[in-house]
PDB file of C-alpha atoms in Angstrom:
ATOM      1  CA  MET A 213      97.589  87.815  99.487  1.00 39.00           C
ATOM      2  CA  VAL A 214      95.927  86.630 102.676  1.00 44.00           C
ATOM      3  CA  GLY A 215      96.572  88.003 106.156  1.00 48.00           C
ATOM      4  CA  ILE A 216      95.845  86.428 109.512  1.00 48.00           C
ATOM      5  CA  ALA A 217      93.324  88.042 111.845  1.00 48.00           C
ATOM      6  CA  SER A 218      94.064  88.185 115.555  1.00 50.00           C
ATOM      7  CA  ALA A 219      91.746  85.207 116.141  1.00 53.00           C
ATOM      8  CA  GLY A 220      93.888  83.098 113.781  1.00 55.00           C
ATOM      9  CA  GLN A 221      91.377  83.188 110.933  1.00 57.00           C
ATOM     10  CA  LYS A 222      92.473  83.877 107.372  1.00 58.00           C
ATOM     11  CA  ARG A 223      91.217  87.142 105.933  1.00 53.00           C
ATOM     12  CA  PRO A 224      91.753  89.011 102.686  1.00 58.00           C
ATOM     13  CA  ASN A 225      93.945  92.059 102.959  1.00 89.00           C
ATOM     14  CA  SER A 226      91.824  94.139 100.617  1.00 93.00           C
ATOM     15  CA  LEU A 227      88.135  94.691  99.986  1.00 95.00           C
ATOM     16  CA  LYS A 228      85.996  96.970  97.830  1.00 96.00           C
ATOM     17  CA  VAL A 229      83.658  99.091  99.987  1.00 97.00           C
ATOM     18  CA  THR A 230      81.405 102.126  99.811  1.00 97.00           C
ATOM     19  CA  ALA A 231      82.956 105.197 101.427  1.00 96.00           C
ATOM     20  CA  THR A 232      81.174 108.249 102.736  1.00 96.00           C
ATOM     21  CA  ALA A 233      82.360 111.010 105.046  1.00 95.00           C
ATOM     22  CA  TYR A 234      81.282 112.054 108.514  1.00 95.00           C
ATOM     23  CA  ASN A 235      81.895 114.855 110.972  1.00 95.00           C
ATOM     24  CA  SER A 236      82.020 115.285 114.729  1.00 92.00           C
ATOM     25  CA  VAL A 237      78.821 117.299 114.983  1.00 91.00           C
ATOM     26  CA  SER A 238      75.819 116.302 117.092  1.00 85.00           C
ATOM     27  CA  LYS A 239      73.433 116.267 114.099  1.00 86.00           C
ATOM     28  CA  GLN A 240      75.387 113.302 112.682  1.00 84.00           C
ATOM     29  CA  THR A 241      76.156 111.413 115.878  1.00 77.00           C
ATOM     30  CA  ASP A 242      74.873 112.112 119.389  1.00 79.00           C
ATOM     31  CA  SER A 243      75.415 114.532 122.275  1.00 84.00           C
ATOM     32  CA  THR A 244      79.134 113.615 122.436  1.00 88.00           C
ATOM     33  CA  PRO A 245      80.180 113.982 118.786  1.00 88.00           C
ATOM     34  CA  ASP A 246      83.936 114.026 119.533  1.00 91.00           C
ATOM     35  CA  VAL A 247      83.848 110.614 121.228  1.00 94.00           C
ATOM     36  CA  ALA A 248      84.006 107.570 118.939  1.00 94.00           C
ATOM     37  CA  ALA A 249      82.361 104.195 119.628  1.00 92.00           C
ATOM     38  CA  TRP A 250      85.358 102.765 121.544  1.00 94.00           C
ATOM     39  CA  GLY A 251      85.857 105.968 123.555  1.00 94.00           C
ATOM     40  CA  ASP A 252      88.586 107.552 121.406  1.00 96.00           C
ATOM     41  CA  ARG A 253      88.464 111.348 121.099  1.00 95.00           C
ATOM     42  CA  LEU A 254      88.259 112.528 117.502  1.00 95.00           C
ATOM     43  CA  LYS A 255      89.943 115.804 116.610  1.00 94.00           C
ATOM     44  CA  PRO A 256      89.979 117.611 113.252  1.00 92.00           C
ATOM     45  CA  GLY A 257      93.053 116.542 111.288  1.00 92.00           C
ATOM     46  CA  VAL A 258      93.075 112.961 112.593  1.00 95.00           C
ATOM     47  CA  LYS A 259      93.026 110.389 109.781  1.00 96.00           C
ATOM     48  CA  ALA A 260      90.371 108.075 111.174  1.00 97.00           C
ATOM     49  CA  ILE A 261      87.609 105.916 109.767  1.00 97.00           C
ATOM     50  CA  ALA A 262      84.484 104.255 111.076  1.00 97.00           C
ATOM     51  CA  ILE A 263      83.774 100.775 109.734  1.00 98.00           C
ATOM     52  CA  SER A 264      80.627  98.715 109.321  1.00 97.00           C
ATOM     53  CA  SER A 265      80.132  95.826 111.746  1.00 95.00           C
ATOM     54  CA  ASP A 266      80.632  93.172 109.047  1.00 95.00           C
ATOM     55  CA  LEU A 267      84.195  94.447 108.567  1.00 96.00           C
ATOM     56  CA  LEU A 268      84.723  93.772 112.275  1.00 93.00           C
ATOM     57  CA  LYS A 269      82.992  90.393 112.445  1.00 91.00           C
ATOM     58  CA  GLN A 270      83.639  88.804 109.049  1.00 92.00           C
ATOM     59  CA  HIS A 271      86.870  90.441 107.935  1.00 91.00           C
ATOM     60  CA  GLY A 272      88.713  90.755 111.236  1.00 90.00           C
ATOM     61  CA  LEU A 273      89.352  94.489 111.290  1.00 95.00           C
ATOM     62  CA  THR A 274      89.402  96.010 114.762  1.00 95.00           C
ATOM     63  CA  ARG A 275      90.026  99.210 116.697  1.00 97.00           C
ATOM     64  CA  GLY A 276      93.457 100.640 115.981  1.00 97.00           C
ATOM     65  CA  ASP A 277      94.058  98.766 112.723  1.00 97.00           C
ATOM     66  CA  LYS A 278      95.795 100.802 110.039  1.00 96.00           C
ATOM     67  CA  VAL A 279      94.076 100.906 106.670  1.00 97.00           C
ATOM     68  CA  ARG A 280      95.144 102.303 103.300  1.00 96.00           C
ATOM     69  CA  ILE A 281      92.383 103.430 100.974  1.00 95.00           C
ATOM     70  CA  SER A 282      92.782 103.197  97.180  1.00 91.00           C
ATOM     71  CA  GLY A 283      90.686 105.611  95.178  1.00 83.00           C
ATOM     72  CA  LEU A 284      91.389 108.765  97.184  1.00 85.00           C
ATOM     73  CA  ASP A 285      93.215 111.843  95.987  1.00 82.00           C
ATOM     74  CA  GLY A 286      94.812 114.996  97.330  1.00 83.00           C
ATOM     75  CA  ARG A 287      94.882 115.467 101.060  1.00 83.00           C
ATOM     76  CA  TYR A 288      92.924 112.266 101.642  1.00 85.00           C
ATOM     77  CA  VAL A 289      95.714 109.968 100.438  1.00 88.00           C
ATOM     78  CA  GLY A 290      97.446 108.133 103.249  1.00 88.00           C
ATOM     79  CA  GLU A 291      96.940 105.735 106.079  1.00 94.00           C
ATOM     80  CA  TYR A 292      93.851 105.805 108.295  1.00 97.00           C
ATOM     81  CA  VAL A 293      93.240 104.288 111.720  1.00 98.00           C
ATOM     82  CA  VAL A 294      90.055 102.414 112.597  1.00 98.00           C
ATOM     83  CA  LEU A 295      88.741 104.419 115.565  1.00 97.00           C
ATOM     84  CA  ASP A 296      84.981 104.180 115.167  1.00 96.00           C
ATOM     85  CA  LYS A 297      82.285 101.720 114.179  1.00 95.00           C
ATOM     86  CA  MET A 298      79.005 102.220 112.405  1.00 94.00           C
ATOM     87  CA  HIS A 299      75.430 101.135 113.069  1.00 90.00           C
ATOM     88  CA  SER A 300      74.853  97.422 112.398  1.00 91.00           C
ATOM     89  CA  ARG A 301      72.573  98.132 109.411  1.00 94.00           C
ATOM     90  CA  TRP A 302      75.574  99.002 107.185  1.00 95.00           C
ATOM     91  CA  ARG A 303      77.547  96.432 105.159  1.00 96.00           C
ATOM     92  CA  LYS A 304      80.897  96.822 103.353  1.00 97.00           C
ATOM     93  CA  LYS A 305      80.992 100.502 104.265  1.00 98.00           C
ATOM     94  CA  ILE A 306      83.427 102.971 105.783  1.00 98.00           C
ATOM     95  CA  ASP A 307      83.032 106.568 106.894  1.00 96.00           C
ATOM     96  CA  ILE A 308      86.044 108.829 106.554  1.00 96.00           C
ATOM     97  CA  TYR A 309      86.363 111.326 109.396  1.00 96.00           C
ATOM     98  CA  MET A 310      86.476 114.950 108.190  1.00 95.00           C
ATOM     99  CA  GLY A 311      86.535 116.902 111.445  1.00 95.00           C
ATOM    100  CA  LYS A 312      83.830 119.543 111.693  1.00 94.00           C
ATOM    101  CA  ASP A 313      83.789 120.557 108.007  1.00 94.00           C
ATOM    102  CA  VAL A 314      80.268 119.455 107.056  1.00 95.00           C
ATOM    103  CA  HIS A 315      80.445 121.238 103.683  1.00 96.00           C
ATOM    104  CA  GLU A 316      83.581 119.287 102.717  1.00 93.00           C
ATOM    105  CA  ALA A 317      82.033 115.983 103.781  1.00 94.00           C
ATOM    106  CA  LYS A 318      78.941 116.663 101.653  1.00 95.00           C
ATOM    107  CA  ARG A 319      81.097 117.751  98.715  1.00 93.00           C
ATOM    108  CA  TRP A 320      83.158 114.562  99.026  1.00 90.00           C
ATOM    109  CA  GLY A 321      79.979 112.502  98.784  1.00 93.00           C
ATOM    110  CA  LYS A 322      79.860 108.734  98.340  1.00 96.00           C
ATOM    111  CA  ARG A 323      82.427 106.681  96.433  1.00 94.00           C
ATOM    112  CA  LYS A 324      83.535 103.124  95.816  1.00 95.00           C
ATOM    113  CA  VAL A 325      87.062 102.556  97.148  1.00 95.00           C
ATOM    114  CA  THR A 326      89.277  99.626  98.064  1.00 95.00           C
ATOM    115  CA  ILE A 327      90.663  99.297 101.563  1.00 96.00           C
ATOM    116  CA  HIS A 328      93.928  97.456 102.289  1.00 96.00           C
ATOM    117  CA  TRP A 329      95.103  96.211 105.675  1.00 93.00           C
TER     118      TRP A 329
END
C-alpha cells in the first residue's frame, strides 16, 4: 500500500528501521533534556519517538505523525507520535522515548523493527 505525503509525493506506509531507546537526561541530549527538537516537552509516559532525518526528507514523516511499530512487546505495543528528530548522521533509525529510566533504555537495547504510518 502506498500513502501520500503532505507534499503530494507517494511514500511507502511501512519501512524496516533500527530502533534504540533514549531518555530525557542531559547526558544523552543537552542542557534542556525535556525539550524535543521541535520544542515539544517530553514527559515520562508519553509514547514518542525521534526519527532520523532521512525519514523526514525521503519518506515524508513529520512532527506529529502517528506511527505503529511492529516488533515490540509488552508495554511498548501501541501508537507513537513523532515528536523529535535525530542528528543527521543517522539513517533508517528511530529512538523510542523511555522517560528518565536509563536502565530500562539500556536493557531494551537495539532492535530491528518495522514502522507503519
